[in-house]
Coordinates of C-alpha atoms and ligand atoms in Angstrom, one line a residue:
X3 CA -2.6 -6.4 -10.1
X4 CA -4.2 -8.8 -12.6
X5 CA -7.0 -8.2 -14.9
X6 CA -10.1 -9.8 -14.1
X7 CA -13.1 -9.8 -16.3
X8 CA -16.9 -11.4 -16.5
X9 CA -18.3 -13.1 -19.3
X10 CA -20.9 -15.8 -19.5
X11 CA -20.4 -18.9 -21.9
X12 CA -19.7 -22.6 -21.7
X13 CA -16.7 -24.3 -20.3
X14 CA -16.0 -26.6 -23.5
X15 CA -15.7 -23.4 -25.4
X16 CA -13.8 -21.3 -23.6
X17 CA -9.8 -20.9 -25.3
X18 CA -8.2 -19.7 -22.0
X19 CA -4.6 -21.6 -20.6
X20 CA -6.9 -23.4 -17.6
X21 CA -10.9 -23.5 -17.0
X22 CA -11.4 -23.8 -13.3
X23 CA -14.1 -25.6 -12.4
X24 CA -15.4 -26.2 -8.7
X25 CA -16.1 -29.8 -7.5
X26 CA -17.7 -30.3 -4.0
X27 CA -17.5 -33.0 -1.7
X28 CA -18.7 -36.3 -2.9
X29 CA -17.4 -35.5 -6.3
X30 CA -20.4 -33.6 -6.6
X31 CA -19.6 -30.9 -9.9
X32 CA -21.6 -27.6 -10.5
X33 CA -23.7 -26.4 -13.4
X34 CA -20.9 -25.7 -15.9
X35 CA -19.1 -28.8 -14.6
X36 CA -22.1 -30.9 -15.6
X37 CA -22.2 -29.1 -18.7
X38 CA -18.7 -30.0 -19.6
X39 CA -19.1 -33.5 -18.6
X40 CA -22.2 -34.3 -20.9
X41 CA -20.1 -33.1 -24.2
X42 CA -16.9 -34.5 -23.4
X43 CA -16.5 -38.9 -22.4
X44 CA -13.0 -37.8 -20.5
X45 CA -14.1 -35.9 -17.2
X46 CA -15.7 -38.8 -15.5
X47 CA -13.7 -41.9 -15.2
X48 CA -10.7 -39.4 -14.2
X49 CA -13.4 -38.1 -11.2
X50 CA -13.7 -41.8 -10.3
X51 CA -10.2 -42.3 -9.8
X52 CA -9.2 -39.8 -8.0
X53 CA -9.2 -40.1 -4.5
X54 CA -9.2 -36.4 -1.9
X55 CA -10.9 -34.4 -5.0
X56 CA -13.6 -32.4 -3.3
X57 CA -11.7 -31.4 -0.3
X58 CA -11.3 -28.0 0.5
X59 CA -8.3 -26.2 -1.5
X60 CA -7.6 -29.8 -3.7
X61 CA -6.3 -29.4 -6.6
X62 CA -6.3 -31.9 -9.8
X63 CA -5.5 -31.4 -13.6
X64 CA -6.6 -32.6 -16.7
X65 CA -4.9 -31.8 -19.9
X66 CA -5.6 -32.0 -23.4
X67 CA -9.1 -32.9 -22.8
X68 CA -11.3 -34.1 -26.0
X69 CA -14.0 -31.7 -26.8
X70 CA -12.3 -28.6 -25.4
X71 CA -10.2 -25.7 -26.5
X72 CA -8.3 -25.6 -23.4
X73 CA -4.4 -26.5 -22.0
X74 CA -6.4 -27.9 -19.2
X75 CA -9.2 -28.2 -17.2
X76 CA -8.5 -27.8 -13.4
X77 CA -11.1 -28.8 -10.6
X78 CA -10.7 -27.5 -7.3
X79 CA -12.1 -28.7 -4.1
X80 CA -14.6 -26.8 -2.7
X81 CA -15.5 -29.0 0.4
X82 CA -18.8 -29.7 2.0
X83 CA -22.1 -28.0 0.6
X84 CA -23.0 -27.1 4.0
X85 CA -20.3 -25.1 4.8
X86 CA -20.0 -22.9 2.1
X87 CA -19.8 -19.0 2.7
X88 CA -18.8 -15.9 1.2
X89 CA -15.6 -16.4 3.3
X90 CA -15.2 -19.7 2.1
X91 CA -15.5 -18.7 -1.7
X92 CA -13.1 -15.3 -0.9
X93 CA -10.5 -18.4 0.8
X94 CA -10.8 -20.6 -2.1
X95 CA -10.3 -17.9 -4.8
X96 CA -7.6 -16.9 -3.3
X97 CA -6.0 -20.5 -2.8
X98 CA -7.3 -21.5 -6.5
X99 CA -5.1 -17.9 -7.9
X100 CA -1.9 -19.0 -5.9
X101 CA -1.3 -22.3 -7.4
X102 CA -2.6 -21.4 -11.0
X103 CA 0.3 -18.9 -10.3
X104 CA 2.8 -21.5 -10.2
X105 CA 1.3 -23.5 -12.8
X106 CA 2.6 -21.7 -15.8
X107 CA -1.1 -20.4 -16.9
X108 CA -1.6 -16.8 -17.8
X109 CA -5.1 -16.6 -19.0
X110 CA -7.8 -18.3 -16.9
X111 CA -11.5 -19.1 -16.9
X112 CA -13.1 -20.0 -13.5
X113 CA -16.6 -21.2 -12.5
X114 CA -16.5 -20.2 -8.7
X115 CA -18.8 -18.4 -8.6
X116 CA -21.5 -20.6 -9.6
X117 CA -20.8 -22.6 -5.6
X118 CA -24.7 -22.6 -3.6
X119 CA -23.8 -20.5 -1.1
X120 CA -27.1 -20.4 1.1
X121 CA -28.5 -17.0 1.4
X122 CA -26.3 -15.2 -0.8
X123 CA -26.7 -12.9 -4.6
X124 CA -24.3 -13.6 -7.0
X125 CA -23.2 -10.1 -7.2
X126 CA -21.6 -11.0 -2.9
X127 CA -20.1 -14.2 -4.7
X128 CA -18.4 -12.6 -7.6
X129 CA -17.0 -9.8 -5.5
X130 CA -15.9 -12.2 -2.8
X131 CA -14.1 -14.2 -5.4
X132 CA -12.4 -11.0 -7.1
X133 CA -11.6 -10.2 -3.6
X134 CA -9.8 -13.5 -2.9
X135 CA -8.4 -13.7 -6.4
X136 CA -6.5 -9.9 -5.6
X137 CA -5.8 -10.5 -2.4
X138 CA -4.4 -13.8 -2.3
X139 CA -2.0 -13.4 -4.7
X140 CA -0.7 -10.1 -3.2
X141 CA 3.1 -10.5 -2.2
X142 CA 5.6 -7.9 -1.0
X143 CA 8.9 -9.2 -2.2
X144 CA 10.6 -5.7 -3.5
X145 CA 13.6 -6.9 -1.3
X146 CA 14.5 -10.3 -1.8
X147 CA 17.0 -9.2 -5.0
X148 CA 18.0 -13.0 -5.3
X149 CA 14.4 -14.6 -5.5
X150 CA 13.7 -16.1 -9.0
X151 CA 10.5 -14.9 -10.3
X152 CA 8.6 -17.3 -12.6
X153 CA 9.0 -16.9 -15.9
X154 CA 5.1 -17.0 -17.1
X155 CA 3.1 -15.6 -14.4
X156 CA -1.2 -15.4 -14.1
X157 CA -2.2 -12.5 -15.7
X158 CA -6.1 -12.8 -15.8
X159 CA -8.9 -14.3 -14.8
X160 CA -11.9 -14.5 -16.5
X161 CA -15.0 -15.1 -13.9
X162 CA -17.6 -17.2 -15.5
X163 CA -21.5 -16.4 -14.7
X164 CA -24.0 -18.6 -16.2
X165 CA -26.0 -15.9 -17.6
X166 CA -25.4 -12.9 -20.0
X167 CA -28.4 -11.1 -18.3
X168 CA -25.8 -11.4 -15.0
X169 CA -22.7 -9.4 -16.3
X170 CA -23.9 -5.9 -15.5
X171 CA -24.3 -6.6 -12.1
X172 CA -20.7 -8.9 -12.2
X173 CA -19.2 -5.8 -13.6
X174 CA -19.9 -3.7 -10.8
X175 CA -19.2 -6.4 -7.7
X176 CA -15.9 -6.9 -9.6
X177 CA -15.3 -2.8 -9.4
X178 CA -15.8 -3.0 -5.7
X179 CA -13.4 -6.0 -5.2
X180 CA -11.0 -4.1 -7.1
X181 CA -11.9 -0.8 -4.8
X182 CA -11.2 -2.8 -1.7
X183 CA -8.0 -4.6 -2.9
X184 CA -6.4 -1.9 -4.2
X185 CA -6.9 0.2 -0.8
X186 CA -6.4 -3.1 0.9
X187 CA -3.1 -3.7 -0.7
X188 CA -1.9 0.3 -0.5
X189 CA -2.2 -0.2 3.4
X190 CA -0.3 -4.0 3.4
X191 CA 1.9 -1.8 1.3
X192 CA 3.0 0.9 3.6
X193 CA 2.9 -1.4 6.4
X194 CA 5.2 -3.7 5.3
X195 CA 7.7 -1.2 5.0
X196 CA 10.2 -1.2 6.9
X197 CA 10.9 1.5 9.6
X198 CA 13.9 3.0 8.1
X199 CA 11.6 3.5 5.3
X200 CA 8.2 4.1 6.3
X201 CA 9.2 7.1 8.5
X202 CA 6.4 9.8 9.8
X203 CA 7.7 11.8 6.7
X204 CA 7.1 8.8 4.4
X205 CA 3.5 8.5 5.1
X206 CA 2.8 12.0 5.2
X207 CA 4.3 11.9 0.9
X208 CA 2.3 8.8 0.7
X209 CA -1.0 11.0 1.8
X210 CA -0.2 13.8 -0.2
X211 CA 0.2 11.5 -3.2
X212 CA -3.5 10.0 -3.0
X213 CA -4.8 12.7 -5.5
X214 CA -8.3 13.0 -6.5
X215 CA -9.9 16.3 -7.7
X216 CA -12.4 15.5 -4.2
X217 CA -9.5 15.0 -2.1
X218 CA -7.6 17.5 0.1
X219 CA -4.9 16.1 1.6
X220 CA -2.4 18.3 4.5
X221 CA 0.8 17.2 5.7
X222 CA 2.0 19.4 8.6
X223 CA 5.6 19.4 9.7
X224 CA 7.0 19.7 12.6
X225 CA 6.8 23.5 13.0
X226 CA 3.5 23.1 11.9
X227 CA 2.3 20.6 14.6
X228 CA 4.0 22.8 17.0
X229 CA 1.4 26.1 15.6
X230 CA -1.2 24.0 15.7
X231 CA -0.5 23.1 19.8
X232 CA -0.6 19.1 19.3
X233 CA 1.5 19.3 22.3
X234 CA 0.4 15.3 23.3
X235 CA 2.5 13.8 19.5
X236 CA 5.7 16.3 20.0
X237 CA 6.0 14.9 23.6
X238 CA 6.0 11.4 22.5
X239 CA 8.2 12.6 19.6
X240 CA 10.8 13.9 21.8
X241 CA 13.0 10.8 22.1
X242 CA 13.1 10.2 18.1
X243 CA 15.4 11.5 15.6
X244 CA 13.2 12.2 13.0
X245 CA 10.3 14.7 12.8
X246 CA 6.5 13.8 13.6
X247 CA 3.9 14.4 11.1
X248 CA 0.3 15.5 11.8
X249 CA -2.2 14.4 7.9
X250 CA -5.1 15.8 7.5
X251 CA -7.5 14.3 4.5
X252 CA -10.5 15.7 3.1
X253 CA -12.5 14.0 0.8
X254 CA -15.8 15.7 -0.4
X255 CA -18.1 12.9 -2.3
X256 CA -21.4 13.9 -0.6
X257 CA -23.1 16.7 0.1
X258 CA -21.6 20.5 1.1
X259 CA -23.2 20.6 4.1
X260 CA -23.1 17.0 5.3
X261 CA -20.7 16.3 8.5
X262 CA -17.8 13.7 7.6
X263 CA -17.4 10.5 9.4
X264 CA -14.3 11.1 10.6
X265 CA -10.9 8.2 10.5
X266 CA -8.2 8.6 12.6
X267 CA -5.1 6.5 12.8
X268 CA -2.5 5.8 14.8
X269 CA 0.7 6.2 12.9
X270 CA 3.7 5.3 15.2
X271 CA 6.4 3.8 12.3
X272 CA 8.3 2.6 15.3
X273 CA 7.3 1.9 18.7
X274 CA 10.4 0.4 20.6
X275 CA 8.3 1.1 23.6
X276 CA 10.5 4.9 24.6
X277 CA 12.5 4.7 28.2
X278 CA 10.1 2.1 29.1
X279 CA 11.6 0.1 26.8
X280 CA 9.6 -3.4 25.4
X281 CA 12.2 -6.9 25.4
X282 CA 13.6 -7.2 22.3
X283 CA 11.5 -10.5 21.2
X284 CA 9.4 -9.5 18.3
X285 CA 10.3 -5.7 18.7
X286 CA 11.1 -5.6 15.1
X287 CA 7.1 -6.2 14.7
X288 CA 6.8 -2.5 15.8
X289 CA 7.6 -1.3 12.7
X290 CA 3.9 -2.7 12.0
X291 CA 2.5 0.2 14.7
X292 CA 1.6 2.2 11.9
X293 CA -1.1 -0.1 11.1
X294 CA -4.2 2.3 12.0
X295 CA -2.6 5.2 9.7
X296 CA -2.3 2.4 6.7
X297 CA -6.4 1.6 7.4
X298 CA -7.3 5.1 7.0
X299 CA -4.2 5.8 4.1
X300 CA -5.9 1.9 2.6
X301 CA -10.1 3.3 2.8
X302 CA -9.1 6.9 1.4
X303 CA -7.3 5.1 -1.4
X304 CA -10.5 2.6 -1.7
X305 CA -13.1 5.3 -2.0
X306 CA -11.2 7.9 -4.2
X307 CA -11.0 4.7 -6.7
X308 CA -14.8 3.8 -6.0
X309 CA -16.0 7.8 -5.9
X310 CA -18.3 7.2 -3.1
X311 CA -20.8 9.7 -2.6
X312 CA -19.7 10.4 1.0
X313 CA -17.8 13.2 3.3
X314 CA -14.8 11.7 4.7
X315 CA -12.3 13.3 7.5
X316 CA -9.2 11.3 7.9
X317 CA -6.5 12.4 10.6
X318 CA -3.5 10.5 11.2
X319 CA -0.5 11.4 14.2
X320 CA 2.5 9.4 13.1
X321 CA 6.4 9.7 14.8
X322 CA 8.3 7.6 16.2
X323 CA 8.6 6.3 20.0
X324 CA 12.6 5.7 20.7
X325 CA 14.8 6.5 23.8
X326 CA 16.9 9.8 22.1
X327 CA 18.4 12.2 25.2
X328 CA 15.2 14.3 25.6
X329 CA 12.4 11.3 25.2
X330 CA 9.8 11.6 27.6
X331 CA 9.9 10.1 30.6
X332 CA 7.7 7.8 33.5
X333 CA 6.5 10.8 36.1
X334 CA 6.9 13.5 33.4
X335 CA 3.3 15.6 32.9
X336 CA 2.2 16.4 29.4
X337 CA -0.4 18.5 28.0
X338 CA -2.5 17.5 25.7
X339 CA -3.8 19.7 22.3
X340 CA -7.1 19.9 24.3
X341 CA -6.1 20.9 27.7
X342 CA -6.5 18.0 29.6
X343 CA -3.5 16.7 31.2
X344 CA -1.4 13.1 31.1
X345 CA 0.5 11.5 33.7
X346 CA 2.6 9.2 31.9
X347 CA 3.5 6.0 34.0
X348 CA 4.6 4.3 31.0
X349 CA 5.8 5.8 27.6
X350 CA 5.0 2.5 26.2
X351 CA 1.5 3.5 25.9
X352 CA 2.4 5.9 24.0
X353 CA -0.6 5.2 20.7
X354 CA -3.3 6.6 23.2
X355 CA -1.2 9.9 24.0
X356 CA -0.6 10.7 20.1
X357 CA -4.3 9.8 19.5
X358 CA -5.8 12.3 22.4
X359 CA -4.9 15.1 19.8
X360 CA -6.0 13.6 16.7
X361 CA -9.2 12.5 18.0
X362 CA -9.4 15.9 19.8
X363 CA -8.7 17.7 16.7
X364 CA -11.3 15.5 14.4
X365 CA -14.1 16.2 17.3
X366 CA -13.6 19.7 16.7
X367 CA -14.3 19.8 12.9
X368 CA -17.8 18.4 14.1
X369 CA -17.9 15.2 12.4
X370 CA -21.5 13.0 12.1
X371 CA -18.8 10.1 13.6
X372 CA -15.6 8.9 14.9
X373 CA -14.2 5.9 14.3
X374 CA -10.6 5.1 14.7
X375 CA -7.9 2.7 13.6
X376 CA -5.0 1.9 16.3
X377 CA -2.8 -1.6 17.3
X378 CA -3.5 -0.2 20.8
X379 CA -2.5 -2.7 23.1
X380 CA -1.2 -6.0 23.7
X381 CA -4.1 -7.1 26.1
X382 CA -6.1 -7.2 22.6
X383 CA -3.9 -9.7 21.0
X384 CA -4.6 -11.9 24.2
X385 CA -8.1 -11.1 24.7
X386 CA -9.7 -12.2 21.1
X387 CA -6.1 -13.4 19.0
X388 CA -5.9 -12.5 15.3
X389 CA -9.5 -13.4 14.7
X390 CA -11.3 -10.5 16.0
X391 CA -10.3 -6.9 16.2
X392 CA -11.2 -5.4 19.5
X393 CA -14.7 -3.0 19.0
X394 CA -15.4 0.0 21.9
X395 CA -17.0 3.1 22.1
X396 CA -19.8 5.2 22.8
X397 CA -22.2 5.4 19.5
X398 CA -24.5 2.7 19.4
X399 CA -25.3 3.6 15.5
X400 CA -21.8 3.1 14.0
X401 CA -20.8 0.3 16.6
X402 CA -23.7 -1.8 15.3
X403 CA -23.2 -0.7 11.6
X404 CA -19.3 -2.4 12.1
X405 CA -20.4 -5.2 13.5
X406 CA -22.7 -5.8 10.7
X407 CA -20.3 -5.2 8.2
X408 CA -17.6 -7.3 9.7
X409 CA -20.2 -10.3 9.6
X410 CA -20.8 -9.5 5.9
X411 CA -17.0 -8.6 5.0
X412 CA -15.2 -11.2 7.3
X413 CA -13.1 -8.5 8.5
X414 CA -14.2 -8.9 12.1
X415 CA -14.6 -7.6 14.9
X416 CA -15.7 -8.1 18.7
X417 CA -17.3 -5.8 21.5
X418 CA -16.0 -5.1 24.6
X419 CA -18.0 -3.4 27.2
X420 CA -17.2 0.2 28.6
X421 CA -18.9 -0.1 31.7
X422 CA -17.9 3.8 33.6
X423 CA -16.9 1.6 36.4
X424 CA -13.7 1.1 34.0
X425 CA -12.8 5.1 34.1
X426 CA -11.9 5.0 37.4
X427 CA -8.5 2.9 36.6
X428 CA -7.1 6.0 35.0
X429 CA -7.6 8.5 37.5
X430 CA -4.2 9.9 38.2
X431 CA -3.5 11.9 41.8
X432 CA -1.6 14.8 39.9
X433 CA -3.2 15.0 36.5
X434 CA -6.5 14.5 34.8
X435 CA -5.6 10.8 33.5
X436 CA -3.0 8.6 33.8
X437 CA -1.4 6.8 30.4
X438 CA -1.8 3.5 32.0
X439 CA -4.8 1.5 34.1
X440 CA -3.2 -1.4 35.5
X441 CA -3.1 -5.1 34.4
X442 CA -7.2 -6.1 34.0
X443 CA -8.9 -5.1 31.3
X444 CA -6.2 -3.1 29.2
X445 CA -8.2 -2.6 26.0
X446 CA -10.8 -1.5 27.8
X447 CA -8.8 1.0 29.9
X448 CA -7.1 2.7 26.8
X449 CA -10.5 2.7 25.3
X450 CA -11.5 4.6 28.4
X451 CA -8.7 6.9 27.8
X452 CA -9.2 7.9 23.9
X453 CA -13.0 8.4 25.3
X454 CA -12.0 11.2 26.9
X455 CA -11.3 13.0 23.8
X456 CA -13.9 12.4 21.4
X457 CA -16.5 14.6 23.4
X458 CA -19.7 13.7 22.5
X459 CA -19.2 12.6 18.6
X460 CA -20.7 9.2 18.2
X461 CA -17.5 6.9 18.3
X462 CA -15.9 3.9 17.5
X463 CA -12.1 2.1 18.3
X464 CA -10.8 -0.6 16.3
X465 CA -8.2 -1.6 18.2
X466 CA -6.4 -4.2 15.4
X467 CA -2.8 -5.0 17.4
X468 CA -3.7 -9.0 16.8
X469 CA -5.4 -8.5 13.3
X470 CA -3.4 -5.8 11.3
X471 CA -0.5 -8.2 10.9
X472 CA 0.3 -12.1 10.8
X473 CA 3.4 -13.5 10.4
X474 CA 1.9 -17.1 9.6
X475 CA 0.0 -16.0 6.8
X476 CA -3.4 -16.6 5.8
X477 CA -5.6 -17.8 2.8
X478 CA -5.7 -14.4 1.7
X479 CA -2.5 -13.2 3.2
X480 CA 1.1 -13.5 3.3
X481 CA 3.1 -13.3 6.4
X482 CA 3.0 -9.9 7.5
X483 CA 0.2 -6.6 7.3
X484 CA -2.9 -7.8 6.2
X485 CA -4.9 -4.6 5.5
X486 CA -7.3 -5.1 8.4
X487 CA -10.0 -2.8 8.7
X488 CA -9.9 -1.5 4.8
X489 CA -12.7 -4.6 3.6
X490 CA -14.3 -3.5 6.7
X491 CA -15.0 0.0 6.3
X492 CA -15.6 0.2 2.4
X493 CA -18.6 -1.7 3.5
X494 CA -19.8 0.0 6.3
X495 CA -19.9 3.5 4.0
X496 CA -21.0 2.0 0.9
X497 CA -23.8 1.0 3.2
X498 CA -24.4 4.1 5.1
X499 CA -24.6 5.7 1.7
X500 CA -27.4 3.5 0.9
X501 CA -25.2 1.8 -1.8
X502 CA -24.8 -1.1 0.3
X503 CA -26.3 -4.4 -1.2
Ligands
BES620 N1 1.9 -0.8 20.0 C1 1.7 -1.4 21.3 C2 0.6 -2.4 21.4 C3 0.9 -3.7 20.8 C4 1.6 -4.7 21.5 C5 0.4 -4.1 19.6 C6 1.9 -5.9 20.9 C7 0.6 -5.3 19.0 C8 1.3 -6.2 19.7 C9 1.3 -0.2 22.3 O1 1.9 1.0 22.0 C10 1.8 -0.7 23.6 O2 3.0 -0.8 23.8 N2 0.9 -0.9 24.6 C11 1.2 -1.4 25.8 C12 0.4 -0.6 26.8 C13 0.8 -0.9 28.3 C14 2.1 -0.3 28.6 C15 -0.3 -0.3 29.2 C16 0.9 -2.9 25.9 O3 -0.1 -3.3 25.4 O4 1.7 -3.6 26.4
MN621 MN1 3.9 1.1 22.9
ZN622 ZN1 2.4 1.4 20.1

């Protein structure tokens, strides 16, 4: 990761390869751009001439320019006044790092953060721009042996505030950006690798290796998971090869006697879909079914680095779902760590079967809350696209707390309803449940099902099957996992710690 830093100071003075200066729509420049502009004759005829300056993500250079210490001074578009947001800024930063990237820069000076956004401190713009800085110009590229990588690459950015009286509270904004794109990065990280990699035993090291003298962190084996009865992971395990892992993280930042919010992930490194086997298009995306697991891995990561004065639980089920000689099958009966019993109609829905025993296992260590992390099912992808994650669950509390982080962090989310009407889709004739409730409403079903298991711990699902990966690519992420859920939650318990801003 690159170094960023605050300072305050003028943009004719500054000695850095590129200053960064914002310029809105209508050629309309900020306070350090203004300031730049009244010491030096060169800034405004070249404004004059040029013609898409202002848009959104438009990029123009000026070198050499009279009255500066600078290489160059680069202004980037920052679109229409009106629209500006905190999302807009995190966009822009990130578009602004990737081509300074290629421009042969290494040290930089930017004024983003100086942009009106309506409504918001400067302390949400610096760490929106640190965010978008970080994770913009995140890559995973450790296999392409052949790819040339440029020879002078960025290797800081200085964020500008107009104000010394600003930099302590810069400082700390910039601490959290780096908090949430470190943990955001670990979890595109893991995810990215690929399933002969990231195995069930490959996260369970990655776990044990978070360490932090408040952090507890158990990886049980196989012979363990079988002790511990989490009967519902070794059926699903059966078909595959390799052995499941059960992790178990404790982090201890509050108080002794303060229950945890509890995380739980789903952790399936491959889900070729078992004898009810998915169509090969895509299938090789299933490697990113491991998703929740990298969430929970990504926010342990985030508040180790951060220290946040909260109880955490984290508990993650990961193994494989193949087709081996003794995989489980449609009609077979399985018993789950907490008694209740499965009729599984189709091993494909397999993340719901591995996450009745974690979530029944984390509402046994009496947590405050549940909320877990799972690309669940399909329907959700079709339902709200890569935009939203799906939101369901029973506690009010923590389901309106998400959603008002995921307006603030722009990792977002949308409710669906879990009417009890709903239950009655996975009422099975030989079991307790059935694995499967039919073609309507199939988020909400396998909501309906993990429900069944939480008892009554305040809960919440994140079901992130259309936002924890994207092989288009956004502003802030390239083709692949894009750490969904991690931005999310560092806000949510810096909040519910009352360090929330
Ligand atoms: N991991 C998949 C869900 C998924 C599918 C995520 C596509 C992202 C993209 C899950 O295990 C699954 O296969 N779910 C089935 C459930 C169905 C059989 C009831 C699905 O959604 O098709
Ligand atoms: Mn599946
Ligand atoms: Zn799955």
């Amino acid at each position: 990761m690159i170094e960023i830093s605050v300072k305050a100071g003028a943009a004719a003075k500054q000695r850095d390869d590129a200053v960064v200066l914002p310029l809105l729509q209508g050629r309309k420049l900020t306070d350090a751009g203004r300031a730049l502009q009244d010491v030096t004759e060169a800034i405004k005829p070249y404004l004059r001439k040029f013609d898409h300056l202002g848009e959104f993500g438009q990029i123009g250079t000026l070198y050499d320019v009279p009255g500066t210490f600078t290489q160059r001074v680069v202004f980037i578009g920052a679109g229409d006044e009106k629209k500006l947001s905190l999302q807009a800024l995190r966009r822009l930063a990130a578009k602004t790092a990737r081509k300074l990237q290629k421009s042969g820069a290494r040290d930089v000076s930017m004024y983003l953060t100086e942009l009106p956004v309506r409504g918001s401190t400067l302390d949400e713009r610096v760490q929106a721009v640190a965010e978008g800085i970080w994770l913009g110009l995140y890559t995973f590229d450790k296999y392409q042996t052949q790819k040339e990588k440029p020879k002078r690459s960025l290797r800081s950015v200085t964020l500008m505030v107009a104000s010394r009286r600003d930099l302590a509270v810069a400082e700390q904004a910039v601490a959290r950006a780096k908090a949430v794109s470190i943990g955001t990065c670990f979890a595109r990280d893991l995810a990215n690798e690929p399933g002969n990699v990231c195995t069930p035993e490959f996260l369970g090291e990655q776990a044990a290796s978070l360490q932090h003298d408040k952090l507890k962190v158990t990886v049980m084996d196989k012979a363990a998971i079988e002790k511990a009865g989490f009967t519902a992971l070794l059926a699903v395990n059966q078909g595959s090869a390799r052995e499941p892992r059960f992790i178990v993280l404790e982090y201890q930042g509050g108080e002794r006697d303060e229950a945890p919010v509890a995380l739980v992930g789903k952790g399936l490194t491959f889900d070729a879909g078992g004898i009810s086997i998915k169509p090969p298009a895509q299938m090789d995306e299933m490697k990113f079914d491991m998703c929740g697991a990298a969430a929970v891995l990504g926010i342990f990561r985030a508040v180790t680095e951060l220290g946040l004065p909260v109880n955490l639980l984290g508990v993650i089920a990961s193994t494989e779902n193949l087709l081996g000689a003794a995989a489980y099958k449609p009609g077979d009966i399985v018993t789950t760590y907490k008694g209740l019993t499965i009729e599984v109609l189709n091993t494909d829905a397999e993340g719901r079967i591995i996450l009745a025993d974690a979530l029944a296992y984390a509402a046994e260590q009496k947590p405050a809350e549940i909320i877990d992390f799972a690309t669940l099912t399909g329907a959700c992808v079709i339902a709200l696209g890569s935009q939203a994650s799906g939101l369901l669950g029973t506690g009010e509390k923590v389901i309106r707390g998400l959603q008002k982080s995921a307006e603030k962090t722009q990792d977002r989310v949308w409710r669906l309803p879990m009417f009890e009407e709903y239950q009655e889709q996975i009422k099975s004739k030989i079991a307790d449940i059935k694995n499967i409730g039919g073609r309507e409403a199939g988020t909400i079903t396998a909501a309906c099902f993990l429900s069944r298991f939480v008892d009554e711990i305040p809960w919440a699902h994140l079901d992130i099957a259309g936002t924890a990966w994207n092989m288009k690519g956004t502003d802030l992420s390239v083709p692949g996992a894009t750490g969904a859920g991690v931005r999310l939650l560092l806000d949510y318990l810096a909040d519910r710690t009352g360090q929330g801003h």
